[in-house]
Amino acid sequence: MAEDDRALPAAEELALARLALDSGDLEHAAGHVAAALTQAPTLPEVHETLARVGAAGGDRAVELFPLHHHAFVGNVVARAHLLAAAGRPAEGLDLLVAATGHAPGTDWAGVPWVTAPELAERLFPDRTARILMQVCAAVPDPVPRAGRAALTPYLSLARNAVAVHPEHALLLGAASALARRLGEVALAIRWAARGVRAEPSKLGEVWLGYAYRSGGRTREALAALGRAVEHDPDDLAVYADIAGTLADHGRLDEALEWIDRALARDPSFDCAVHTAHRLRHQRDGDVAHLVALADFVRDHPDDTHEHGDLAECCRSRPWLGQVTPAGGAVVEALRRAVVDDLGGVGAAVRLDAPAPPSAMRTVEVAAPGLRIEVADVGDPDPREPRRATTRQLWRYDGTTAVPAVPAPSPEAAERVRQVAHPAWPHPPAAYDAAVGLATLDLADLLGLLVHPPQAPSTPLGRVLGGQDPSLWVRCVQVWACLGILHHRTDEPWTASTRRRVLLDLVWGVEDWVTEAALFALVTAAWVDPAVRPDVAGVVAERLADAAAVARVRAVPIAVSLAHLALATPALDPETAALAVSLTRPPAVDRPSALRRLWRVVGTLFRR
């Protein structure tokens, strides 16, 4: 279904429609009426003009609003109203529901013929039930409060139909499902319970269970879902629903018992597999469950419907679902300087050793008035790579870090602006999202790491630029490294350019780039089981090195590296234990400003 790019005001469209009508040009008149419907679907003047077009078109009036493969939504709605006027309201409702699925927030059905009690009398109750179920399938569950008004005409249809057919079980259940989605929980329970009394069935009990669950009546919900299983022991989706309900109330052992029962019947049933891995991760926090779920998703691309279990488990978790914010005195001073909008003038930070070069460079660009004083270099020297590498991103003039590679091209800078984000659903999704960087030159990708472009003029870019430039720099580095992971993917992994470059970055000077490159390697392990032993070995060596250095001097990236290790597939138990120990010491609580920033970022991401 398509939109109209013209987007003229409804009044102008109607004026043009009337002119076309007066000249006998019905096709142009119909086009303008359809466009007016998209602007004002309930405006009486629009419907009056549509009626004139219908009268002028006679028996072929409906054909003035064709439905092609990518039908214009205005044509769909106009055709629906004309079908209803011609005595075919069920067909008209089917089209209105299709428009609702295309744009659920628009009041397509808010017209008298839909809400009139007479309509329910003319429709067979089975047909009304199917129409209500189509509405339910087209909208979120539950519908956000702001979007409910546009759907209330369908609820009026449900009320009218139930009044005419008070004991029709299928109609009562479908009406209950719609009422529940629109926040009318008491009504949903009443209708579903009446439907089960009229005709006990699996579907009726499921609708009743969902209604009880929405009303917080967990015991009754579980009882109803249990009766649904008795009606049909082979419907494993109900087992997953019971398990999810139990888990939501902290009853994980019982929930897993239900999932195991489902998997015993069908080990590949998608709902049970997704729920099982989510609940097992919820129980013990082992990332292996999430990796196994990602493998299942990759190996079963034709699942019956979309699942959000993997994204739910990774959301807001370090590196699984988001960039880990940088810490340290330099970054905290930078955030204060940016929020105060003084550029750090007159402020100074004294360090015992050089901060990561990316942090120092970000301060130079975002808060040039902030003075950084380094008391000592420390040992091992943080300005030196941790291993011999063939690529140096930074060179030092004393304790001042200077980029050692050229700036990226404007095209590369713009490309990364379009994809860089501090959050992602899960590592495989981040990998897929970075495919747009695959065609960039390697020199450009390396240049992005030390010459990050300014944040884009988007809501997210303005938030990051105005509150935490360090987070934007880290975003660019993460996505540039994911771009490197897409570089020459035809090369076998072990001898590949992408692996060699990322290893150079991992073992370079201690920097935010180290974290970004290691995340790219961890992501490779998520999407390709064959590389997991290699990546797990690299992660283990890099974390062991950081832990060894941390015993003699501060390693600002150590905790983040530990979180990366805990996100790594097939990590050995000893390294996992080391990672847990590095994340265990109480960290300084994030400032309230940073917590607010992450709430804003999360809101923008969910949009």
Coordinates of C-alpha atoms in Angstrom, one line a residue:
M1 CA 0.0 0.0 0.0
A2 CA 1.3 3.4 -0.9
E3 CA 1.0 7.0 0.1
D4 CA 0.4 10.0 -2.1
D5 CA 3.5 12.3 -2.5
R6 CA 1.4 15.3 -3.4
A7 CA -0.1 15.8 0.1
L8 CA -2.2 18.8 -0.8
P9 CA -4.7 20.0 1.9
A10 CA -8.0 18.2 1.9
A11 CA -9.9 21.4 1.0
E12 CA -7.7 21.9 -2.2
E13 CA -8.2 18.3 -3.2
L14 CA -11.9 18.6 -2.8
A15 CA -12.0 21.8 -4.9
L16 CA -10.1 20.1 -7.7
A17 CA -12.4 17.0 -7.4
R18 CA -15.5 19.2 -7.8
L19 CA -14.0 21.0 -10.8
A20 CA -13.2 17.6 -12.4
L21 CA -16.7 16.4 -11.6
D22 CA -18.3 19.5 -13.3
S23 CA -16.3 18.8 -16.4
G24 CA -17.2 15.1 -16.4
D25 CA -13.6 13.9 -15.7
L26 CA -14.4 11.2 -13.3
E27 CA -11.0 9.6 -13.1
H28 CA -9.4 12.9 -12.0
A29 CA -12.2 13.6 -9.6
A30 CA -11.7 10.1 -8.1
G31 CA -8.0 10.7 -7.7
H32 CA -8.5 14.0 -5.8
V33 CA -11.2 12.5 -3.5
A34 CA -8.9 9.6 -2.7
A35 CA -6.1 12.1 -1.9
A36 CA -8.6 14.1 0.3
L37 CA -9.5 10.9 2.2
T38 CA -5.9 10.4 3.2
Q39 CA -5.8 13.9 4.7
A40 CA -9.2 13.9 6.4
P41 CA -10.7 10.4 6.4
T42 CA -13.8 11.4 8.5
L43 CA -14.5 14.9 7.1
P44 CA -18.2 15.0 6.0
E45 CA -17.4 17.1 2.9
V46 CA -15.0 14.4 1.7
H47 CA -17.7 11.8 1.9
E48 CA -20.2 14.0 0.3
T49 CA -17.9 14.5 -2.7
L50 CA -17.1 10.8 -2.8
A51 CA -20.9 10.1 -2.9
R52 CA -21.2 12.4 -5.9
V53 CA -18.4 10.6 -7.6
G54 CA -20.1 7.3 -6.8
A55 CA -23.4 8.5 -8.2
A56 CA -21.8 9.8 -11.4
G57 CA -19.8 6.6 -11.9
G58 CA -22.8 4.4 -11.5
D59 CA -22.1 0.6 -11.8
R60 CA -18.4 1.3 -12.5
A61 CA -17.8 3.8 -9.6
V62 CA -15.8 1.3 -7.6
E63 CA -13.4 0.7 -10.5
L64 CA -12.5 4.4 -10.4
F65 CA -10.4 3.5 -7.4
P66 CA -8.2 0.7 -8.7
L67 CA -6.3 -1.7 -6.4
H68 CA -3.0 -2.5 -8.0
H69 CA -0.1 -4.3 -6.4
H70 CA 1.0 -1.1 -4.5
A71 CA -2.5 0.3 -4.1
F72 CA -2.8 3.9 -3.0
V73 CA -4.3 3.9 0.5
G74 CA -6.8 6.6 -0.5
N75 CA -8.1 4.3 -3.2
V76 CA -8.5 1.5 -0.7
V77 CA -10.5 3.6 1.7
A78 CA -12.7 5.2 -1.0
R79 CA -13.4 1.8 -2.5
A80 CA -14.4 0.5 1.0
H81 CA -17.0 3.3 1.5
L82 CA -18.4 2.7 -2.0
L83 CA -18.7 -1.0 -1.4
A84 CA -20.6 -0.4 1.8
A85 CA -22.9 2.0 0.1
A86 CA -23.5 -0.6 -2.6
G87 CA -24.7 -3.1 0.1
R88 CA -21.4 -5.0 0.5
P89 CA -20.2 -3.8 3.9
A90 CA -18.2 -6.9 4.8
E91 CA -16.0 -6.3 1.7
G92 CA -15.7 -2.7 2.7
L93 CA -14.7 -3.5 6.2
D94 CA -11.9 -5.8 4.9
L95 CA -10.5 -2.9 3.0
L96 CA -10.7 -0.5 5.9
V97 CA -8.9 -3.0 8.1
A98 CA -6.2 -3.2 5.4
A99 CA -5.8 0.6 5.6
T100 CA -5.7 0.3 9.4
G101 CA -2.8 -2.2 9.1
H102 CA -1.0 0.3 6.8
A103 CA -1.5 3.3 9.2
P104 CA -3.0 2.2 12.5
G105 CA -3.0 5.7 13.9
T106 CA -5.3 7.1 11.3
D107 CA -9.1 7.0 11.9
W108 CA -10.1 5.3 8.7
A109 CA -13.2 3.6 10.3
G110 CA -14.6 6.6 12.1
V111 CA -17.6 7.0 9.9
P112 CA -21.3 6.4 10.6
W113 CA -21.8 3.3 8.6
V114 CA -19.2 1.4 10.6
T115 CA -20.5 2.4 14.0
A116 CA -24.2 2.1 13.2
P117 CA -26.0 -0.7 15.1
E118 CA -27.6 -1.8 11.8
L119 CA -24.3 -2.9 10.4
A120 CA -23.9 -5.6 13.0
E121 CA -27.4 -6.9 12.2
R122 CA -26.5 -7.2 8.5
L123 CA -23.2 -9.1 9.0
F124 CA -23.0 -12.8 9.9
P125 CA -21.3 -13.1 13.3
D126 CA -18.6 -15.4 11.9
R127 CA -17.7 -12.7 9.4
T128 CA -17.7 -10.0 12.1
A129 CA -15.4 -12.1 14.2
R130 CA -12.9 -12.6 11.4
I131 CA -12.9 -8.8 10.7
L132 CA -12.2 -8.1 14.4
M133 CA -9.4 -10.7 14.3
Q134 CA -7.9 -9.0 11.3
V135 CA -7.9 -5.7 13.2
C136 CA -6.2 -7.4 16.1
A137 CA -3.5 -8.8 13.8
A138 CA -2.9 -5.4 12.3
V139 CA -2.2 -3.4 15.5
P140 CA 0.2 -3.7 18.5
D141 CA -0.7 -5.6 21.6
P142 CA -1.5 -3.6 23.6
V143 CA -2.1 -0.5 21.5
P144 CA -0.4 2.6 22.9
R145 CA -2.8 4.9 24.5
A146 CA -2.3 7.6 21.9
G147 CA -3.3 5.2 19.1
R148 CA -6.5 3.9 20.6
A149 CA -8.9 6.6 19.5
A150 CA -8.5 5.6 15.9
L151 CA -9.5 2.1 16.6
T152 CA -12.6 2.7 18.8
P153 CA -15.0 2.5 15.8
Y154 CA -14.0 -1.2 15.5
L155 CA -14.8 -1.6 19.2
S156 CA -18.2 0.0 18.6
L157 CA -18.7 -2.6 15.9
A158 CA -17.8 -5.3 18.4
R159 CA -20.2 -3.9 21.0
N160 CA -23.0 -3.8 18.5
A161 CA -22.3 -7.3 17.2
V162 CA -22.2 -8.8 20.7
A163 CA -25.5 -7.1 21.5
V164 CA -27.1 -8.8 18.4
H165 CA -25.3 -12.2 18.9
P166 CA -24.8 -12.4 22.7
E167 CA -23.9 -16.1 22.8
H168 CA -21.7 -16.4 19.7
A169 CA -18.5 -17.8 21.1
L170 CA -16.1 -16.9 18.3
L171 CA -17.5 -13.3 18.1
L172 CA -17.2 -12.9 21.9
G173 CA -13.5 -14.1 21.9
A174 CA -12.5 -11.9 19.0
A175 CA -14.3 -8.9 20.6
S176 CA -12.4 -9.7 23.8
A177 CA -9.1 -9.7 22.0
L178 CA -9.8 -6.3 20.5
A179 CA -11.1 -4.8 23.8
R180 CA -8.0 -6.1 25.6
R181 CA -5.7 -4.4 23.1
L182 CA -7.5 -1.1 23.6
G183 CA -7.2 -1.2 27.4
E184 CA -10.8 -2.3 28.1
V185 CA -9.6 -5.2 30.2
A186 CA -12.8 -5.7 32.4
L187 CA -14.9 -5.8 29.2
A188 CA -12.4 -8.2 27.6
I189 CA -12.7 -10.6 30.6
R190 CA -16.5 -10.4 30.6
W191 CA -16.8 -11.1 26.9
A192 CA -14.2 -13.9 26.9
A193 CA -15.8 -15.6 29.9
R194 CA -19.2 -15.4 28.3
G195 CA -17.7 -17.0 25.1
V196 CA -16.2 -19.9 27.1
R197 CA -19.5 -20.5 28.9
A198 CA -21.3 -20.5 25.5
E199 CA -18.9 -22.9 23.9
P200 CA -15.8 -24.2 25.7
S201 CA -12.8 -24.4 23.3
K202 CA -9.1 -24.0 23.2
L203 CA -9.2 -20.6 21.5
G204 CA -11.8 -19.3 23.9
E205 CA -9.7 -20.3 26.9
V206 CA -6.7 -18.7 25.3
W207 CA -8.6 -15.4 24.9
L208 CA -9.8 -15.7 28.4
G209 CA -6.3 -16.4 29.7
Y210 CA -4.9 -13.4 27.9
A211 CA -7.7 -11.1 29.3
Y212 CA -7.1 -12.3 32.8
R213 CA -3.3 -11.8 32.4
S214 CA -3.9 -8.2 31.2
G215 CA -6.0 -7.6 34.3
G216 CA -3.3 -8.9 36.6
R217 CA -5.2 -12.0 37.6
T218 CA -2.4 -14.5 37.1
R219 CA -4.0 -17.5 38.8
E220 CA -7.1 -17.3 36.7
A221 CA -5.0 -16.7 33.6
L222 CA -2.8 -19.8 34.2
A223 CA -6.0 -21.9 34.8
A224 CA -7.5 -20.8 31.6
L225 CA -4.4 -21.5 29.6
G226 CA -4.1 -24.8 31.3
R227 CA -7.6 -25.7 30.1
A228 CA -6.6 -24.6 26.6
V229 CA -3.8 -27.2 26.7
E230 CA -6.3 -29.9 27.8
H231 CA -8.4 -29.0 24.7
D232 CA -5.4 -29.3 22.4
P233 CA -2.2 -30.7 23.9
D234 CA -0.4 -30.3 20.5
D235 CA -0.7 -26.5 20.4
L236 CA 2.8 -25.7 21.7
A237 CA 2.3 -22.0 21.5
V238 CA 0.1 -22.2 24.5
Y239 CA 2.9 -23.9 26.5
A240 CA 5.1 -21.0 25.6
D241 CA 2.5 -18.5 26.8
I242 CA 2.1 -20.3 30.1
A243 CA 5.9 -20.4 30.5
G244 CA 6.1 -16.7 29.7
T245 CA 3.4 -15.9 32.2
L246 CA 5.1 -17.9 35.0
A247 CA 8.4 -16.3 34.2
D248 CA 6.9 -12.8 34.4
H249 CA 6.0 -13.6 38.0
G250 CA 9.4 -15.1 39.0
R251 CA 8.4 -18.7 38.7
L252 CA 11.2 -19.7 36.4
D253 CA 11.5 -23.4 37.4
E254 CA 7.8 -23.9 36.6
A255 CA 8.2 -21.9 33.4
L256 CA 11.1 -24.1 32.2
E257 CA 9.1 -27.2 33.0
W258 CA 6.4 -26.1 30.6
I259 CA 9.0 -25.3 27.9
D260 CA 10.7 -28.6 28.3
R261 CA 7.3 -30.3 27.8
A262 CA 6.8 -28.4 24.6
L263 CA 10.3 -29.2 23.4
A264 CA 9.8 -32.8 24.2
R265 CA 6.9 -32.8 21.6
D266 CA 8.8 -30.7 19.0
P267 CA 12.4 -29.7 19.6
S268 CA 12.3 -27.2 16.7
F269 CA 9.0 -25.4 17.5
D270 CA 10.1 -21.8 17.2
C271 CA 8.1 -20.2 20.0
A272 CA 9.3 -22.8 22.5
V273 CA 12.9 -22.5 21.4
H274 CA 12.9 -18.8 21.6
T275 CA 11.2 -18.8 25.0
A276 CA 13.5 -21.6 26.3
H277 CA 16.7 -19.7 25.5
R278 CA 15.3 -16.5 26.9
L279 CA 14.3 -18.0 30.2
R280 CA 17.5 -20.0 30.6
H281 CA 19.5 -16.8 30.1
Q282 CA 17.2 -15.1 32.5
R283 CA 18.0 -17.8 35.1
D284 CA 21.8 -17.9 34.9
G285 CA 22.9 -15.0 32.6
D286 CA 25.0 -17.3 30.4
V287 CA 25.5 -15.7 27.0
A288 CA 25.6 -19.2 25.5
H289 CA 21.8 -19.3 25.5
L290 CA 21.6 -16.2 23.5
V291 CA 24.2 -17.4 21.0
A292 CA 22.3 -20.6 20.6
L293 CA 19.1 -18.6 20.0
A294 CA 20.9 -16.5 17.4
D295 CA 22.1 -19.7 15.7
F296 CA 18.5 -21.0 15.7
V297 CA 17.3 -17.7 14.1
R298 CA 20.0 -17.9 11.4
D299 CA 19.2 -21.6 10.7
H300 CA 15.4 -21.1 10.6
P301 CA 14.8 -18.0 8.5
D302 CA 11.2 -19.0 7.7
D303 CA 9.8 -18.9 11.3
T304 CA 6.1 -18.5 11.3
H305 CA 6.3 -15.0 12.9
E306 CA 8.7 -12.5 14.3
H307 CA 10.1 -13.0 17.8
G308 CA 11.7 -10.4 20.1
D309 CA 13.3 -12.7 22.7
L310 CA 16.9 -12.2 21.6
A311 CA 16.5 -8.4 21.4
E312 CA 14.8 -8.4 24.7
C313 CA 17.6 -10.3 26.4
C314 CA 20.3 -8.1 24.8
R315 CA 18.6 -4.7 25.4
S316 CA 20.6 -2.3 27.5
R317 CA 23.3 -4.9 28.2
P318 CA 27.0 -3.8 27.6
W319 CA 28.0 -4.7 24.1
L320 CA 25.2 -7.1 23.6
G321 CA 22.8 -4.3 22.9
Q322 CA 24.7 -1.0 23.3
V323 CA 28.0 0.7 23.4
T324 CA 29.5 0.8 26.9
P325 CA 29.9 4.5 27.8
A326 CA 33.5 5.6 28.5
G327 CA 34.6 6.4 32.0
G328 CA 37.4 8.2 33.7
A329 CA 38.2 11.7 34.8
V330 CA 38.7 13.1 31.3
V331 CA 35.4 11.9 30.1
E332 CA 33.5 13.1 33.1
A333 CA 35.1 16.5 32.8
L334 CA 34.2 16.6 29.1
R335 CA 30.6 15.9 29.8
R336 CA 30.4 18.6 32.4
A337 CA 32.1 21.1 30.1
V338 CA 29.7 20.3 27.2
V339 CA 26.6 20.5 29.3
D340 CA 27.8 23.8 30.8
D341 CA 28.5 25.0 27.3
L342 CA 31.7 26.7 28.3
G343 CA 34.1 24.6 26.3
G344 CA 35.9 23.7 29.4
V345 CA 37.5 27.2 29.7
G346 CA 39.4 27.5 33.0
A347 CA 38.9 23.8 33.9
A348 CA 41.8 21.4 34.3
V349 CA 42.1 17.6 34.9
R350 CA 45.2 16.1 36.4
L351 CA 46.0 12.5 35.4
D352 CA 48.4 10.0 36.8
A353 CA 48.9 8.6 33.3
P354 CA 47.8 9.4 29.8
A355 CA 44.1 8.8 29.0
P356 CA 43.2 6.8 25.9
P357 CA 44.1 8.8 22.9
S358 CA 40.6 8.9 21.6
A359 CA 39.5 10.5 24.9
M360 CA 42.2 13.1 24.7
R361 CA 41.4 13.8 21.0
T362 CA 37.7 14.2 21.8
V363 CA 38.5 16.8 24.5
E364 CA 40.6 18.8 22.0
V365 CA 37.7 18.9 19.6
A366 CA 34.7 19.3 21.8
A367 CA 36.1 21.2 24.8
P368 CA 39.3 22.9 23.7
G369 CA 39.5 25.0 26.8
L370 CA 39.7 22.0 29.1
R371 CA 43.4 21.6 30.2
I372 CA 44.7 18.0 30.6
E373 CA 47.8 17.7 32.8
V374 CA 49.6 14.3 32.8
A375 CA 51.8 13.7 35.9
D376 CA 53.5 10.6 34.7
V377 CA 53.5 8.1 31.8
G378 CA 53.3 5.0 33.8
D379 CA 54.6 1.5 33.1
P380 CA 53.9 -0.3 30.9
D381 CA 53.8 2.7 28.7
P382 CA 50.2 3.2 27.5
R383 CA 51.5 5.1 24.5
E384 CA 53.0 1.9 23.1
P385 CA 51.1 -1.0 21.4
R386 CA 50.6 -4.0 23.5
R387 CA 52.0 -6.1 20.7
A388 CA 54.0 -5.4 17.5
T389 CA 51.5 -4.2 14.8
T390 CA 51.7 -3.1 11.2
R391 CA 49.2 -0.3 11.6
Q392 CA 49.6 2.7 13.9
L393 CA 46.5 4.9 14.3
W394 CA 48.2 7.3 16.7
R395 CA 51.6 8.9 17.2
Y396 CA 52.7 10.8 20.3
D397 CA 54.3 14.2 20.8
G398 CA 55.1 13.7 24.5
T399 CA 51.8 12.8 26.1
T400 CA 49.8 14.4 23.3
A401 CA 48.2 11.9 20.8
V402 CA 48.1 12.9 17.2
P403 CA 46.3 10.9 14.4
A404 CA 48.7 8.9 12.3
V405 CA 46.4 8.2 9.4
P406 CA 44.7 10.6 6.9
A407 CA 41.1 11.8 7.4
P408 CA 38.4 9.8 5.7
S409 CA 36.6 11.0 2.5
P410 CA 33.4 13.1 2.9
E411 CA 31.5 10.1 1.4
A412 CA 32.7 7.8 4.2
A413 CA 32.0 10.4 6.8
E414 CA 28.4 10.8 5.6
R415 CA 27.9 7.0 5.3
V416 CA 28.9 6.4 8.9
R417 CA 26.7 9.3 10.0
Q418 CA 23.7 7.4 8.5
V419 CA 24.3 4.1 10.3
A420 CA 26.2 4.9 13.6
H421 CA 24.0 4.4 16.7
P422 CA 24.8 3.6 20.3
A423 CA 22.3 0.8 20.5
W424 CA 21.3 -2.2 18.4
P425 CA 18.9 -5.2 18.9
H426 CA 21.7 -7.8 19.2
P427 CA 25.2 -8.4 17.6
P428 CA 23.9 -10.1 14.5
A429 CA 21.6 -7.2 13.9
A430 CA 24.5 -4.8 14.3
Y431 CA 26.4 -6.8 11.7
D432 CA 23.6 -6.7 9.2
A433 CA 23.1 -2.9 9.8
A434 CA 26.7 -2.2 9.0
V435 CA 26.6 -3.8 5.5
G436 CA 26.2 -0.3 4.0
L437 CA 29.8 0.4 5.0
A438 CA 31.2 -2.7 3.1
T439 CA 32.0 -0.7 0.0
L440 CA 34.1 1.9 1.8
D441 CA 37.9 1.8 1.3
L442 CA 39.9 0.4 4.1
A443 CA 41.8 3.7 4.4
D444 CA 38.5 5.5 4.9
L445 CA 37.4 3.1 7.6
L446 CA 40.7 3.5 9.5
G447 CA 40.5 7.2 9.1
L448 CA 37.1 7.3 10.7
L449 CA 38.5 5.7 13.8
V450 CA 40.7 8.8 14.6
H451 CA 38.9 11.5 12.6
P452 CA 35.3 10.9 13.5
P453 CA 32.8 13.2 11.7
Q454 CA 30.5 15.5 13.6
A455 CA 27.3 14.0 14.8
P456 CA 24.4 14.4 12.3
S457 CA 21.7 17.0 12.7
T458 CA 19.2 14.4 13.8
P459 CA 17.5 14.1 17.2
L460 CA 20.0 11.5 18.3
G461 CA 22.9 13.5 16.9
R462 CA 21.9 16.6 18.7
V463 CA 21.5 14.7 22.0
L464 CA 24.9 13.1 21.7
G465 CA 26.6 16.3 20.5
G466 CA 25.0 18.4 23.2
Q467 CA 25.5 16.0 26.1
D468 CA 28.2 13.4 25.5
P469 CA 30.5 13.8 22.5
S470 CA 32.5 10.8 23.7
L471 CA 29.6 8.5 23.1
W472 CA 29.2 9.7 19.5
V473 CA 33.0 9.1 18.9
R474 CA 32.6 5.6 20.3
C475 CA 29.6 5.0 18.1
V476 CA 31.6 6.0 15.0
Q477 CA 34.5 3.7 16.0
V478 CA 32.2 0.7 16.6
W479 CA 30.5 1.0 13.3
A480 CA 33.8 1.7 11.4
C481 CA 35.1 -1.6 12.9
L482 CA 31.9 -3.4 11.9
G483 CA 32.6 -1.9 8.4
I484 CA 36.1 -3.5 8.5
L485 CA 34.4 -6.8 9.4
H486 CA 32.5 -6.5 6.1
H487 CA 35.8 -5.8 4.2
R488 CA 36.6 -8.5 1.6
T489 CA 34.3 -11.1 3.1
D490 CA 35.2 -13.4 0.2
E491 CA 38.6 -14.0 1.8
P492 CA 38.9 -17.1 4.1
W493 CA 38.8 -15.9 7.7
T494 CA 42.2 -17.0 9.0
A495 CA 44.3 -15.2 6.4
S496 CA 41.8 -12.4 5.7
T497 CA 42.5 -8.7 5.6
R498 CA 39.6 -8.0 7.9
R499 CA 40.9 -10.3 10.6
R500 CA 44.5 -9.0 10.3
V501 CA 43.4 -5.4 10.5
L502 CA 41.1 -5.9 13.5
L503 CA 43.9 -7.8 15.3
D504 CA 46.2 -4.9 14.8
L505 CA 43.6 -2.6 16.3
V506 CA 43.0 -4.9 19.2
W507 CA 46.7 -5.0 20.1
G508 CA 47.5 -1.4 19.5
V509 CA 47.7 1.2 22.2
E510 CA 45.0 1.0 24.9
D511 CA 42.2 3.0 23.4
W512 CA 38.5 3.1 22.7
V513 CA 39.4 1.6 19.3
T514 CA 40.6 -1.5 21.1
E515 CA 37.1 -2.0 22.4
A516 CA 35.5 -1.3 19.0
A517 CA 37.8 -3.7 17.2
L518 CA 37.3 -6.5 19.8
F519 CA 33.5 -6.0 19.5
A520 CA 33.8 -6.5 15.7
L521 CA 35.6 -9.8 16.4
V522 CA 33.0 -10.8 18.9
T523 CA 30.3 -10.0 16.4
A524 CA 32.0 -12.2 13.8
A525 CA 31.8 -15.0 16.3
W526 CA 28.1 -14.5 16.8
V527 CA 27.4 -14.7 13.0
D528 CA 29.9 -17.4 12.1
P529 CA 30.3 -20.4 14.4
A530 CA 33.4 -21.5 12.5
V531 CA 35.4 -18.5 13.8
R532 CA 34.4 -18.8 17.4
P533 CA 37.5 -20.7 18.7
D534 CA 39.8 -18.2 17.1
V535 CA 37.9 -15.2 18.4
A536 CA 37.5 -16.7 21.9
G537 CA 41.3 -17.2 22.0
V538 CA 41.9 -13.6 21.0
V539 CA 39.5 -12.3 23.6
A540 CA 41.1 -14.4 26.3
E541 CA 44.6 -13.2 25.5
R542 CA 43.6 -9.6 25.3
L543 CA 41.7 -9.7 28.6
A544 CA 44.6 -11.5 30.3
D545 CA 46.9 -8.8 29.1
A546 CA 44.7 -6.1 30.4
A547 CA 44.3 -7.8 33.8
A548 CA 48.1 -8.2 34.1
V549 CA 48.7 -4.5 33.3
A550 CA 45.9 -3.5 35.7
R551 CA 47.9 -5.0 38.5
V552 CA 50.5 -2.3 38.2
R553 CA 48.7 0.7 36.7
A554 CA 45.1 1.8 35.8
V555 CA 43.7 0.4 32.5
P556 CA 40.7 2.6 31.6
I557 CA 39.3 0.1 29.1
A558 CA 39.6 -3.0 31.3
V559 CA 36.0 -3.2 32.6
S560 CA 34.7 -2.7 29.1
L561 CA 37.0 -5.5 27.8
A562 CA 35.6 -7.7 30.5
H563 CA 32.0 -7.0 29.4
L564 CA 33.1 -7.8 25.8
A565 CA 34.5 -11.1 27.1
L566 CA 31.2 -12.0 28.7
A567 CA 29.5 -11.3 25.4
T568 CA 31.9 -13.7 23.5
P569 CA 30.6 -17.1 22.2
A570 CA 32.5 -20.2 23.3
L571 CA 34.7 -18.3 25.9
D572 CA 36.6 -20.6 28.2
P573 CA 35.5 -20.8 31.9
E574 CA 38.7 -19.4 33.3
T575 CA 38.5 -16.2 31.1
A576 CA 34.8 -15.9 31.9
A577 CA 35.7 -16.0 35.6
L578 CA 38.4 -13.4 35.1
A579 CA 35.9 -11.2 33.3
V580 CA 33.4 -11.5 36.1
S581 CA 36.0 -10.5 38.6
L582 CA 36.9 -7.4 36.6
T583 CA 33.3 -6.2 36.5
R584 CA 32.6 -7.0 40.1
P585 CA 34.3 -4.1 41.9
P586 CA 31.8 -1.4 42.6
A587 CA 32.1 1.3 40.0
V588 CA 31.3 4.9 40.5
D589 CA 27.6 5.3 39.9
R590 CA 26.9 7.0 36.6
P591 CA 26.0 10.7 37.0
S592 CA 22.3 11.3 36.8
A593 CA 22.9 13.3 33.6
L594 CA 24.4 10.2 32.0
R595 CA 21.4 8.1 33.1
R596 CA 19.1 10.6 31.6
L597 CA 21.1 10.6 28.4
W598 CA 20.7 6.8 28.1
R599 CA 17.0 7.1 28.7
V600 CA 16.7 9.6 25.8
V601 CA 18.9 7.4 23.5
G602 CA 16.8 4.4 24.4
T603 CA 13.6 6.2 23.4
L604 CA 15.1 7.4 20.1
F605 CA 16.2 3.8 19.4
R606 CA 12.8 2.3 20.0
R607 CA 11.3 4.7 17.5

